[in-house]
Each structure stands twice: as structure tokens, then as C-alpha cells.
XYZ file of C-alpha atoms in Angstrom:
678
model
C 1.215 -7.831 -34.699
C -1.537 -5.274 -34.143
C -4.056 -7.957 -33.094
C -1.577 -9.612 -30.707
C -0.878 -6.240 -29.132
C -4.504 -5.186 -28.952
C -6.347 -8.274 -27.709
C -4.383 -9.190 -24.505
C -4.211 -5.531 -23.463
C -7.936 -4.956 -23.714
C -8.843 -8.326 -22.210
C -6.600 -7.520 -19.229
C -8.199 -4.081 -18.939
C -11.737 -5.532 -18.801
C -10.566 -8.254 -16.400
C -9.424 -5.442 -14.068
C -12.789 -3.681 -14.487
C -14.459 -6.932 -13.425
C -12.213 -7.337 -10.365
C -12.984 -3.782 -9.247
C -16.705 -4.416 -9.793
C -16.530 -7.578 -7.691
C -14.623 -5.793 -4.927
C -17.038 -2.884 -4.599
C -20.343 -4.752 -5.170
C -19.807 -8.381 -3.965
C -22.685 -9.826 -6.066
C -24.034 -13.382 -5.405
C -21.882 -16.019 -7.087
C -24.896 -17.942 -8.466
C -26.100 -14.858 -10.315
C -22.622 -14.148 -11.740
C -22.195 -17.782 -12.858
C -25.556 -17.725 -14.635
C -24.809 -14.457 -16.462
C -21.296 -15.638 -17.392
C -22.675 -18.843 -18.926
C -25.228 -16.843 -20.941
C -22.491 -14.497 -22.255
C -20.276 -17.483 -23.193
C -23.107 -19.039 -25.206
C -23.871 -15.672 -26.825
C -20.185 -15.115 -27.703
C -19.892 -18.592 -29.279
C -23.038 -17.943 -31.315
C -21.801 -14.533 -32.496
C -18.407 -16.034 -33.368
C -20.085 -18.666 -35.512
C -21.829 -15.851 -37.409
C -18.593 -13.886 -37.806
C -16.192 -16.715 -38.710
C -16.386 -15.915 -42.433
C -15.599 -12.221 -41.996
C -12.136 -10.698 -42.011
C -13.007 -8.450 -39.063
C -15.190 -9.453 -36.076
C -18.424 -7.543 -35.663
C -18.759 -4.810 -33.050
C -21.357 -6.793 -31.098
C -19.043 -9.854 -30.911
C -16.175 -7.649 -29.661
C -18.496 -6.134 -27.052
C -19.646 -9.609 -25.919
C -16.021 -10.751 -25.446
C -15.149 -7.645 -23.415
C -18.290 -8.146 -21.317
C -17.366 -11.808 -20.849
C -13.936 -10.947 -19.458
C -15.493 -8.343 -17.180
C -17.647 -11.095 -15.678
C -14.624 -13.430 -15.571
C -12.943 -10.762 -13.422
C -15.976 -10.565 -11.105
C -16.109 -14.362 -10.874
C -12.373 -14.642 -10.208
C -12.627 -12.133 -7.373
C -15.595 -13.893 -5.737
C -13.922 -17.326 -6.014
C -10.738 -16.038 -4.364
C -12.516 -14.057 -1.623
C -12.310 -16.192 1.540
C -15.023 -14.134 3.231
C -17.530 -15.276 0.564
C -17.104 -18.956 1.492
C -19.015 -21.020 4.062
C -15.742 -22.266 5.582
C -14.567 -18.731 6.412
C -13.678 -18.778 10.111
C -15.752 -15.678 10.985
C -18.892 -17.661 10.118
C -18.078 -20.183 12.884
C -17.118 -17.913 15.774
C -18.867 -18.400 19.100
C -18.702 -16.602 22.420
C -15.756 -18.806 23.463
C -13.460 -20.306 20.805
C -10.560 -22.732 20.631
C -8.524 -21.491 17.671
C -5.714 -23.327 15.872
C -3.637 -21.130 13.573
C -0.415 -21.441 11.601
C 2.032 -18.573 11.109
C 2.432 -17.775 7.421
C 4.543 -14.607 7.407
C 6.643 -12.540 9.812
C 5.779 -8.827 9.634
C 7.645 -5.731 10.783
C 7.168 -5.410 14.566
C 5.599 -2.399 16.277
C 6.873 -0.794 19.473
C 5.030 -3.275 21.684
C 4.115 -6.271 19.514
C 5.690 -8.846 17.248
C 3.358 -9.085 14.244
C 2.523 -12.016 11.992
C 0.134 -13.069 9.259
C -1.436 -16.390 10.163
C -3.852 -18.855 8.591
C -6.741 -20.053 10.771
C -6.926 -23.856 10.494
C -9.558 -24.784 13.067
C -12.256 -23.132 15.142
C -13.630 -25.409 17.895
C -12.220 -28.485 16.089
C -13.942 -27.532 12.839
C -11.740 -27.016 9.777
C -11.949 -23.450 8.485
C -10.070 -21.045 6.221
C -9.034 -17.399 6.420
C -6.169 -15.100 7.345
C -5.707 -13.158 10.568
C -3.314 -10.558 11.974
C -1.497 -11.985 15.005
C -0.002 -9.547 17.548
C 2.209 -11.096 20.238
C 3.364 -8.902 23.121
C 7.140 -8.494 22.853
C 8.132 -8.790 26.509
C 5.995 -11.863 27.124
C 7.845 -14.500 25.066
C 11.334 -15.937 25.440
C 11.661 -17.452 21.964
C 10.636 -15.816 18.688
C 7.855 -17.458 16.734
C 8.655 -18.743 13.244
C 6.906 -19.418 9.955
C 4.956 -22.725 10.151
C 4.597 -22.603 13.963
C 1.128 -23.849 14.930
C -0.569 -22.219 17.931
C -3.645 -23.039 19.992
C -5.371 -20.144 21.757
C -8.685 -19.275 23.392
C -8.150 -15.500 23.119
C -10.899 -13.381 21.606
C -10.759 -12.758 17.861
C -11.627 -9.122 17.166
C -12.364 -7.108 14.061
C -9.609 -4.712 13.073
C -10.675 -1.219 14.079
C -11.263 1.449 11.477
C -9.160 4.657 11.742
C -10.549 7.024 14.346
C -9.511 10.203 12.539
C -10.217 11.484 9.011
C -7.326 11.468 6.522
C -5.495 8.925 8.701
C -3.818 5.915 7.045
C -6.529 3.266 6.863
C -4.688 0.183 8.114
C -7.959 -1.793 8.232
C -8.599 -1.133 4.538
C -4.959 -1.961 3.714
C -5.282 -5.355 5.431
C -8.761 -5.931 3.976
C -7.196 -5.823 0.502
C -4.966 -8.678 1.696
C -8.019 -10.617 2.968
C -7.297 -9.848 6.630
C -10.237 -8.413 8.585
C -9.622 -9.805 12.092
C -6.809 -9.805 14.642
C -5.621 -11.616 17.771
C -3.710 -9.869 20.569
C -1.950 -12.389 22.815
C 0.981 -12.868 25.198
C 2.927 -15.986 26.189
C 0.236 -17.138 28.643
C -2.491 -17.067 25.987
C -1.322 -19.824 23.631
C 0.267 -23.244 23.337
C 2.709 -24.165 20.545
C 1.694 -27.443 18.917
C 4.198 -29.863 17.419
C 4.153 -30.084 13.626
C 6.648 -32.102 11.572
C 5.359 -31.146 8.101
C 6.921 -27.942 6.754
C 5.490 -25.729 4.023
C 7.584 -24.249 1.219
C 7.527 -20.872 3.004
C 8.605 -22.552 6.246
C 11.567 -24.247 4.553
C 12.590 -20.930 2.978
C 12.373 -19.289 6.424
C 14.710 -21.922 7.909
C 17.209 -21.449 5.061
C 17.182 -17.651 5.589
C 17.714 -18.157 9.328
C 20.690 -20.401 8.619
C 22.121 -17.807 6.194
C 21.762 -15.099 8.866
C 23.463 -17.238 11.497
C 26.393 -17.749 9.128
C 26.600 -14.021 8.252
C 26.624 -12.986 11.934
C 29.914 -14.854 12.369
C 31.602 -12.280 10.100
C 30.910 -9.178 12.234
C 28.309 -7.478 10.046
C 26.863 -4.521 11.967
C 23.079 -4.605 12.741
C 22.123 -1.866 10.244
C 24.184 -3.424 7.476
C 22.846 -6.927 8.197
C 19.282 -5.540 8.126
C 19.925 -3.974 4.694
C 21.460 -7.236 3.403
C 18.345 -9.107 4.552
C 16.088 -6.556 2.866
C 17.944 -6.315 -0.453
C 18.997 -9.942 -0.895
C 16.403 -11.956 1.016
C 13.341 -9.708 0.912
C 13.024 -9.433 4.724
C 12.606 -5.886 6.111
C 11.602 -6.718 9.694
C 14.942 -5.756 11.246
C 15.301 -2.350 9.577
C 15.299 0.507 12.077
C 12.569 3.114 11.683
C 15.136 5.896 11.209
C 17.053 4.101 8.456
C 13.816 3.206 6.639
C 12.710 6.861 6.729
C 16.099 7.943 5.340
C 15.667 5.588 2.367
C 12.129 6.903 1.913
C 13.194 10.572 1.885
C 16.033 9.782 -0.532
C 13.601 8.187 -2.989
C 15.379 4.843 -2.595
C 12.936 2.897 -0.434
C 12.094 0.618 -3.371
C 15.497 -1.092 -3.117
C 14.626 -2.328 0.395
C 11.940 -4.666 -0.939
C 12.667 -7.382 -3.467
C 10.780 -6.049 -6.462
C 10.986 -5.656 -10.213
C 14.225 -3.655 -9.959
C 16.026 -6.462 -8.102
C 14.697 -9.226 -10.342
C 15.558 -7.147 -13.419
C 19.166 -6.749 -12.257
C 19.377 -10.444 -11.340
C 18.017 -11.343 -14.792
C 20.685 -9.132 -16.386
C 23.465 -10.729 -14.273
C 22.229 -14.236 -15.100
C 22.083 -13.408 -18.808
C 25.740 -12.365 -18.689
C 26.770 -15.482 -16.717
C 24.837 -17.843 -18.996
C 25.864 -16.147 -22.259
C 28.398 -18.915 -23.143
C 25.537 -21.437 -23.365
C 24.483 -19.850 -26.667
C 27.500 -21.461 -28.315
C 26.100 -24.982 -27.883
C 23.249 -26.571 -29.856
C 19.848 -25.242 -28.697
C 21.826 -23.089 -26.280
C 19.358 -20.185 -26.337
C 16.492 -22.455 -25.229
C 18.673 -24.037 -22.504
C 19.682 -20.551 -21.370
C 16.031 -19.430 -21.191
C 15.010 -22.509 -19.175
C 17.912 -22.020 -16.739
C 17.114 -18.310 -16.390
C 13.517 -19.052 -15.405
C 14.527 -21.895 -13.034
C 17.106 -19.698 -11.254
C 14.664 -16.775 -10.974
C 12.093 -19.029 -9.301
C 14.777 -20.551 -7.049
C 15.506 -17.020 -5.860
C 11.771 -16.420 -5.347
C 11.764 -19.496 -3.080
C 14.754 -18.172 -1.116
C 13.008 -14.815 -0.639
C 9.997 -16.572 0.880
C 7.601 -16.605 -2.095
C 6.018 -13.389 -0.858
C 3.395 -11.805 -3.087
C 5.782 -9.065 -4.283
C 8.520 -11.566 -5.173
C 6.129 -13.926 -6.997
C 4.769 -10.972 -8.990
C 8.224 -9.691 -9.898
C 9.561 -13.125 -10.895
C 6.420 -13.874 -12.937
C 6.767 -10.526 -14.680
C 10.447 -10.981 -15.513
C 9.972 -14.603 -16.547
C 7.635 -13.131 -19.159
C 10.240 -10.471 -20.007
C 12.906 -13.199 -20.431
C 10.596 -15.048 -22.806
C 9.877 -11.830 -24.715
C 13.624 -11.139 -25.026
C 14.123 -14.702 -26.254
C 11.651 -13.964 -29.061
C 13.746 -10.914 -29.868
C 11.485 -7.847 -30.216
C 10.371 -5.107 -27.840
C 6.762 -5.709 -28.889
C 7.111 -9.288 -27.650
C 8.312 -7.957 -24.271
C 5.253 -5.682 -24.008
C 2.911 -8.505 -24.944
C 4.586 -10.900 -22.502
C 4.177 -8.307 -19.741
C 0.477 -7.918 -20.499
C -0.054 -11.682 -20.519
C 1.832 -12.089 -17.213
C -0.368 -9.382 -15.678
C -3.490 -11.097 -17.016
C -2.672 -14.486 -15.486
C -1.443 -13.023 -12.187
C -4.732 -11.152 -11.773
C -6.756 -14.163 -12.890
C -5.153 -16.414 -10.249
C -4.955 -13.759 -7.527
C -7.231 -10.750 -8.205
C -6.160 -9.155 -4.897
C -2.823 -8.281 -6.536
C -4.633 -5.428 -8.288
C -4.959 -3.555 -4.964
C -1.324 -4.035 -3.982
C 0.820 -0.886 -4.276
C 3.895 -2.949 -5.121
C 2.079 -4.631 -8.026
C 0.972 -1.249 -9.376
C 4.420 0.348 -9.029
C 6.270 -2.644 -10.529
C 4.169 -2.860 -13.676
C 4.024 0.932 -14.050
C 7.834 1.121 -13.894
C 8.524 -1.753 -16.305
C 5.891 -0.715 -18.837
C 7.219 2.844 -18.695
C 10.793 1.656 -19.299
C 9.729 -0.488 -22.278
C 7.610 2.320 -23.762
C 9.446 5.578 -22.957
C 13.124 4.600 -22.633
C 13.706 3.900 -26.372
C 12.172 7.285 -27.234
C 14.208 9.195 -24.641
C 17.491 7.410 -25.429
C 17.262 8.538 -29.086
C 17.604 12.170 -27.984
C 21.360 11.751 -27.500
C 24.126 9.345 -28.457
C 27.777 9.356 -27.437
C 30.618 7.300 -28.899
C 32.257 7.379 -25.474
C 31.223 4.076 -23.876
C 31.290 5.430 -20.315
C 29.140 8.449 -21.195
C 26.777 6.263 -23.214
C 26.464 3.829 -20.271
C 25.480 6.621 -17.865
C 23.149 8.114 -20.471
C 21.379 4.746 -20.845
C 21.208 4.415 -17.052
C 19.803 7.944 -16.826
C 17.140 7.238 -19.465
C 16.080 3.973 -17.774
C 15.779 5.770 -14.419
C 13.888 8.681 -15.941
C 11.537 6.389 -17.873
C 10.779 4.341 -14.751
C 10.131 7.516 -12.742
C 7.719 8.787 -15.409
C 5.626 5.649 -14.940
C 5.629 5.524 -11.134
C 5.474 9.266 -10.384
C 1.650 9.583 -10.452
C 1.277 6.564 -8.148
C 4.018 7.864 -5.824
C 2.308 11.254 -5.551
C -1.057 9.610 -4.931
C 0.124 7.241 -2.195
C 2.990 9.166 -0.566
C 2.257 12.850 -1.369
C 5.936 13.687 -1.732
C 8.560 13.894 -4.451
C 12.294 13.361 -3.830
C 13.929 15.998 -6.048
C 17.275 14.176 -5.976
C 15.847 10.851 -7.205
C 17.969 10.998 -10.384
C 21.161 11.611 -8.407
C 20.370 8.828 -5.947
C 19.344 6.424 -8.731
C 22.507 7.049 -10.778
C 24.555 6.039 -7.736
C 22.305 3.408 -6.148
C 21.326 1.327 -9.206
C 24.932 0.497 -10.253
C 25.755 -0.069 -6.578
C 22.712 -2.336 -6.242
C 24.003 -4.479 -9.105
C 27.314 -4.900 -7.234
C 25.508 -5.578 -3.938
C 23.294 -8.259 -5.495
C 26.037 -9.985 -7.494
C 28.611 -9.783 -4.701
C 25.940 -10.631 -2.089
C 25.027 -14.005 -3.542
C 28.727 -14.912 -3.590
C 29.015 -13.814 0.072
C 25.997 -15.961 1.050
C 27.379 -18.990 -0.828
C 30.854 -18.679 0.755
C 29.462 -17.934 4.243
C 27.119 -20.938 4.056
C 30.090 -23.110 3.078
C 32.104 -21.521 5.936
C 34.920 -20.557 3.557
C 34.294 -16.797 3.394
C 37.552 -14.848 3.947
C 37.086 -12.080 6.533
C 38.573 -9.386 4.296
C 35.886 -10.120 1.642
C 33.186 -9.868 4.329
C 34.702 -6.571 5.518
C 34.758 -5.256 1.951
C 31.088 -6.125 1.479
C 30.213 -4.563 4.836
C 32.011 -1.390 3.703
C 29.957 -1.306 0.462
C 26.686 -1.553 2.431
C 27.891 1.124 4.880
C 28.732 3.391 1.932
C 25.235 2.862 0.528
C 23.651 3.697 3.894
C 25.794 6.827 4.365
C 24.967 8.057 0.871
C 21.245 7.515 1.465
C 21.404 9.341 4.813
C 23.241 12.252 3.156
C 20.664 12.531 0.349
C 17.739 12.217 2.789
C 18.995 15.188 4.811
C 18.925 17.520 1.804
C 15.497 18.768 2.901
C 15.455 21.555 0.300
C 15.055 19.020 -2.505
C 12.274 16.999 -0.847
C 8.879 18.344 -1.938
C 6.244 17.413 0.647
C 2.506 17.765 1.169
C 1.528 17.351 -2.487
C -2.239 17.330 -3.022
C -2.903 14.501 -5.486
C -6.386 12.880 -5.339
C -7.426 9.811 -7.344
C -8.957 11.985 -10.094
C -5.513 13.510 -10.731
C -4.022 10.006 -10.865
C -6.303 8.889 -13.701
C -5.949 12.138 -15.670
C -2.140 12.281 -15.394
C -1.907 8.743 -16.794
C -4.135 9.878 -19.679
C -1.652 12.727 -20.260
C 1.261 10.261 -20.266
C -0.480 7.918 -22.728
C -1.446 10.764 -25.085
C 2.079 12.211 -24.691
C 3.607 8.875 -25.707
C 1.539 8.701 -28.896
C 2.447 12.328 -29.665
C 6.172 11.584 -29.216
C 5.869 8.494 -31.386
C 3.828 10.115 -34.129
C 3.352 13.901 -34.389
C -0.098 13.717 -35.967
C -2.543 16.593 -35.389
C -5.077 14.272 -33.734
C -2.439 13.088 -31.216
C -1.638 16.713 -30.406
C -5.362 17.393 -29.893
C -5.707 14.392 -27.527
C -2.674 15.598 -25.548
C -4.053 19.117 -25.124
C -7.525 17.805 -24.243
C -6.061 15.692 -21.420
C -4.185 18.744 -20.072
C -7.363 20.835 -20.217
C -9.228 18.098 -18.301
C -6.543 18.225 -15.578
C -6.735 22.016 -15.332
C -10.546 21.906 -15.193
C -10.433 19.285 -12.436
C -7.959 21.384 -10.422
C -10.217 24.449 -10.707
C -13.269 22.380 -9.713
C -11.485 20.899 -6.651
C -10.376 24.346 -5.524
C -13.906 25.724 -5.920
C -15.348 22.802 -3.951
C -12.872 23.474 -1.144
C -13.700 27.195 -1.022
C -17.424 26.432 -0.813
C -17.126 23.875 1.994
C -16.757 24.336 5.750
C -16.286 21.803 8.509
C -15.569 21.384 12.193
C -13.571 18.349 13.444
C -12.747 17.129 16.950
C -9.929 14.606 16.498
C -9.286 11.603 18.691
C -5.908 11.651 20.382
C -5.060 10.083 23.726
C -4.293 12.608 26.502
C -4.751 15.518 24.129
C -7.476 17.731 22.672
C -7.173 18.667 18.997
C -9.831 20.306 16.864
C -9.991 22.229 13.604
C -12.438 24.767 12.215
C -12.159 25.178 8.450
C -13.924 27.891 6.471
C -13.011 27.376 2.845
C -9.241 27.251 2.591
C -8.635 28.906 5.993
C -8.162 26.389 8.810
C -7.722 27.163 12.504
C -6.014 24.391 14.475
C -6.611 24.299 18.250
C -4.913 21.956 20.691
C -4.280 21.645 24.410
C -0.580 20.779 24.184
C 2.178 23.064 22.988
C 3.424 21.151 19.969
C 3.686 21.916 16.268
C 1.618 18.835 15.256
C 3.521 18.740 11.970
C 2.068 15.351 10.983
C -1.539 16.541 11.248
C -0.806 19.709 9.276
C 0.925 17.692 6.578
C -1.984 15.227 6.402
C -4.544 18.029 6.081
C -2.594 19.568 3.187
C -2.184 16.178 1.496
C -5.897 15.447 1.582
C -7.458 18.904 1.186
C -4.888 20.683 -0.928
C -5.053 24.436 -1.084
C -5.482 25.281 2.621
C -3.852 27.745 5.011
C -3.388 26.506 8.566
C -3.116 28.767 11.612
C -2.333 27.250 14.979
C -4.268 28.913 17.793
C -4.558 28.621 21.540
C -7.442 26.480 22.735
C -10.274 28.507 24.302
C -13.249 27.413 26.396
C -15.773 29.071 24.085
C -15.529 28.801 20.319
C -17.726 30.247 17.596
C -18.579 27.804 14.823
C -20.420 29.536 12.018
C -22.418 31.635 14.479
C -23.023 28.713 16.854
C -21.389 28.639 20.296
C -19.482 25.602 21.552
C -18.487 25.222 25.197
C -15.334 23.313 26.148
C -15.527 22.072 29.726
C -12.458 21.125 31.731
C -11.712 21.366 35.454
C -11.418 25.198 35.265
C -14.746 26.091 33.613
C -17.675 27.453 35.649
C -20.602 26.805 33.310
C -23.230 28.156 35.738
C -22.286 31.730 34.818
C -22.975 31.349 31.102
C -25.391 33.795 29.483
C -26.100 31.497 26.505
C -27.082 27.889 25.803
C -24.335 26.100 23.849
C -25.587 23.539 21.352
C -22.352 21.568 21.625
C -20.322 20.750 24.744
C -16.843 19.243 24.509
C -15.581 17.471 27.648
C -11.805 17.252 28.060
C -9.273 16.167 30.671
C -11.885 14.329 32.785
C -13.582 17.332 34.472
C -15.055 16.558 37.902
C -18.544 17.956 37.364
C -22.090 17.023 38.220
C -22.851 15.833 34.714
C -26.610 15.470 35.242
C -26.896 19.002 36.637
C -24.907 20.357 33.680
C -27.327 18.712 31.212
C -30.335 20.215 32.969
C -28.767 23.656 33.305
C -27.330 24.423 29.853
C -29.418 21.941 27.783
C -26.833 20.987 25.091
C -27.904 19.080 21.978
C -24.622 17.188 21.588
C -21.947 16.070 24.064
C -18.454 15.187 22.783
C -15.907 13.306 24.908
C -12.434 13.213 23.341
C -9.363 11.059 24.006
C -8.118 13.170 26.935
C -10.787 11.747 29.296
C -10.757 8.678 31.543
C -12.764 5.801 30.072
C -14.623 5.284 33.367
C -15.864 8.887 33.195
C -16.919 8.476 29.574
C -19.019 5.382 30.409
C -20.921 7.278 33.135
C -21.504 10.324 30.895
C -22.735 8.130 28.064
C -25.220 6.334 30.321
C -26.600 9.610 31.724
C -26.835 11.172 28.231
C -28.916 8.196 27.133
C -31.366 8.746 30.003
C -31.841 12.407 28.995
C -31.832 11.564 25.244
C -28.853 13.804 24.513
C -26.635 12.866 21.575
C -23.317 11.569 22.976
C -20.177 11.180 20.844
C -17.214 9.246 22.253
C -14.236 9.724 19.907
C -12.532 6.551 21.186
C -15.569 4.542 20.002
C -17.045 6.488 17.068
C -13.900 8.227 15.882
C -13.484 11.936 15.225
C -16.529 14.180 15.518
C -17.130 15.767 12.092
C -19.794 18.321 11.220
C -20.346 20.307 8.097
C -21.414 23.834 8.944
C -24.824 23.547 7.344
C -25.712 20.947 9.964
C -25.621 23.710 12.580
C -28.326 25.690 10.822
C -31.493 26.414 12.844
């Protein structure tokens, strides 16, 4: 059993190393193929030398691990659309006729309906690649659907990088889903082409639409119907922003996306329903086959999204492991499912849902048996809640580092919410499928629909109540990627210490804690020894910060708390103190003077030459005269200025060879203090 446990785990680990290498280096595919072939030949040769030994040699083991690293690189390159000649960006011209097919409906923004689409043709040439499609809300009468095919001549643009530091990088998020370009259109910019052939996703979309039409007949309120769509059908587009934030603050946002938790509960419900099959001949095998078929049927209903496919693949492996009958089989099945998922779609590795799902399930399998042994009650009700508590706690242990890294907050009442929500989720899922079946058959009694609506309302009210307990929500947690890696090392060493209290395991545990403490001290020292000045980009506003070590002064033109910016700065920098100050026209930056010019400043009376000039609120000045008079080295124009003014200033600055920084084009202006040195 040791070999079975060891080999898939390490092969998966080196496959992931290869995928990361491919992502960050993008080496030529011919070179990777050549090296991979050489390693395969070398591994076969070394195996032939080792086939008479009981244990493989170290060099053979190394060659296999190296081979799977290169398999990971190769898998990534093969699946990267941008590496292929048929990628649509390689065929763009000044004017393009683009045919695209909608693949997925995304959550809309305030002004746009948003979709993922596949580019099929550029100028009548067949191409491949995904694109983000933004359709102006007020411009179309009828909503677009999955499988709709559009023809447009609108300009395809690259997705813009974030203009401010520490801002959520939406471009990078989409890049990890192979989306680097976008189209912004309205109803006058495209034609809908007729298409009779439907994809699997399109058929699933039509079935979900039909289910929703049937449910609307039974007076479900909009919020409750949105939650039903999210929990049962994996569609979150209709959730209001406020309700989504409430679920987030309550630590229950994971139930709004069909994930491992949902599939795990569905697997448990199906096991109970199909239990009688074990009485017949070969009943256990029949039960396993039916379990897997029904799980994949549900994946189809939920639209075969990446998260659903991952979760169903993972729990199909779990079902097989449970069929074999040992927890070690479940762990091995999980590892193998991860291996094949990453082999066939290496981009899953960068998906937060993939990371959270596997972290939670692995943590439950590993930690829950150890925690549950700490207490046992003969009372079945108490034992049930104890088991539920240990499962929740074990899952939270696994996902906590990732949650802190991505979301920088910790819901203190997660155990309370989980103890209520998880049993309720089981009822909602089991009862929900019955509701959908009866509603689709048009035989759903109204009182049953009202009862189900009441259950969803109760869930929403409980979540809102928990989310408003602000005292228990810990925000602005500094948790960089180095902490993420080290905390997982602590968890792994802690597991081995709990399992076997050997001195060496205790030493490993304490070493990992010392590494974390050393890293925290190093990060704090780095912060104290660094200084920076930032002019942020914000439309109709001027915001800038001057940080000297951990002390940060925040200046802005509007009277607002700017809570989001403060929170972001703490999340990314950690141990800082922020003071909000009134914006002045002259600021001292590490002994260097900066002049801020608006319509009120008379720069002709200055008794110094500022090296930096910040222009705000579109001042009506003779820009050329200002350059000649005060001779600045750098001009900054922030988001509070008219674009027409910025274009003129930029042109004049170029004539006089003065560095010009437009925050709407280049993003925030960032300088480390040592760059101001004479």
C-alpha cells in the first residue's frame, strides 16, 4: 500500500511543477518534445537495468519525476490556445468580420451583460480561442443564450491590466481561463445567425430555462429563485450583489456555487436511495455504476462548467474508493482524479475553486478521523452533530490558508453557520430535486412550493443575520504567498505529529513554525526599510499615498473614508498605519517638493523648482509657459482631468522632452523614494 500511496502523489506533484513551469516560461514545443523523448528513452533504459532489483535506483526515480515534470510542461503547451497557429489573435487585421458562439453566461455588471464566447471565424478563416463578450444592457430586447452565434465587425481589444497597485487583476484572472481579449458591443453591432445544431452546454441551458419557467409559476420570490438556481443548477447570474456579499461575510459563499460540498451531499443522498440494490446479485457494482451515471447527469444539468466537472470527477473517484472499502483507497482515488484532471486540462491548477475543493476534501479525509477520535457519545443526536462539527472543522483546516490568501478575511462564526447550513443544504438539495421534478411535470402542489420557498427564505435570513455580526468577521489579514506555502507545511507536519508522536515529527513541526516566524520578521523588516509614493488612478478624484516604512499618509480631493483602498493596502502590505490627510498643493516627498496644480494654484509665485507636477481637475493653464517657468522633470495627469486636456499636455511634454505620465493609460504613478535622490 505504501507504493500505491507514494507513486501517484509524487507523480501528480511533479506534473503540477511542470504545468507551473510551462505557464511561467512558455518554452518552444519542439524543444520540449525532443527533451521528453530523450527522458522517456533514458527512463526505459534505466528501468531495464533496475528490473532485477527490489527497489528502483535513485537515478531511475529522478528520471521518472523529471519525465512527469516535462509531461506537465507539454500538457500545458498543448492546451494553450495562444500557442497555436489557429489562435484568432494571429489572424486579426485592421477591420475584421468575426463569427463567435456564446459558450457561457456570466454574472452581469452594472452596464453590460457578460458572456464567454468561442471565436469560430475571423474574415471567413476558421480559428480557435475564447473571448469575453460584453453586450450593453439597454441596447437589446432579447437576452442572448448559450449556443447563439453572432457576426460582428466591432474591434477586438486586449483586456486592460489593472490601473492601480494591489487592485484585483481581472486580466490575469481571465488569462488563467485562456481569455485575453474582449468585445464591447450593443444591438446595432452584431447579427444573430441561425444555427440548428446545439451543443451539450446549449441543451443544458435550454433545460434550465424550462425548469425556471416552471418554477416561476409557483410564486417563488426573486431572491429565493436566484438561490435555488445557484444551489441546485449552478447558475449565480441572478444573485443580487447585496445577498452575495451577505453569504460571503457569513462564510457561506461556497454553497452558492455547485462544488465539492454539493456533489458530496448528493453522493450521500444517492447512496442512501440506492442502498437496497446491495441486496441483489452484484448489487454493489450496479449501485456504483448508477451513482456515477447520476452524478454525471447532474453535471450535465448544471451546464458542465469547469467547477462542476471537477467536483463530479473528484467524487466519482471518491465513490470508487468507497466501493473498494478503505480510506487509503479514497485518498489514492482523489490523487488519481487530480492527476487526470490536470493532465487533460492543466488550467484547472490556477482555478481557485479547484484548489479549495481538493484542499477541503483531502483535509476531511486526512484530519477528520483524527479529530473525531477525541470524543465519542452514545447519544446518536450528539454524535451526529459531533461528526458534523469535525467534518466542518477538518474542511476549514484545509481551506483556511487559501481563504486567507485570496480573500484576506476570516468569518469567526463559520462553525455556527456551517452547523446550521450544511444540514439545511442537504434538505434543500434533496427536496429541491423533487420540486424540480414535480414542477416540470406540472403536478407540484402549491403548499409544497410554499414550504420550499420558506426553507430558502429561512436560509437567506440566517445568512443575513450572521453576516451582520461584524464583531466576528476578521478583515484585512495580511497573508502573502510565502505564508500560504509555509502554513501548509505546518499542517502537513502537524498531521504526521498527530498520527505518530515521534521526536523527528515534533522537530519538523517546530522547524516549520520557526520558518513562519522568521518569514514574518523578514517581511516586517522589509516594510520598515521601504518607502514609496503612489498617485492612484480614479475617475473624477485625486488620491495619493506617501508611505515611509509602516506609516502611510493618504491624501484625496473628496471627503470620503475610502475604506476599500485602506483595506486593500493593509491586505497587501500588512503592518501599516494609515492616516487620512487633507490634500495640499505642495507636498514634501523625502525632501523633494511636489506641486499639485488645479484651477486655484498660482505657480508663478513659487520660490522653488518642483521636480514633479501633478495636474488635477483640468486646470486652465498655459501649459507650455508652465513647463518653461518651473522646469519640472515629470508631469502626472490623474483621472480627474478631461481626456482632451491630457492629450494636449502629452503632446507638448513630448516636444519639450519632459516625462509625462497619464494614469488612465499607464496606470498609477509609483516611485520608490531612492529614485528621487540627486
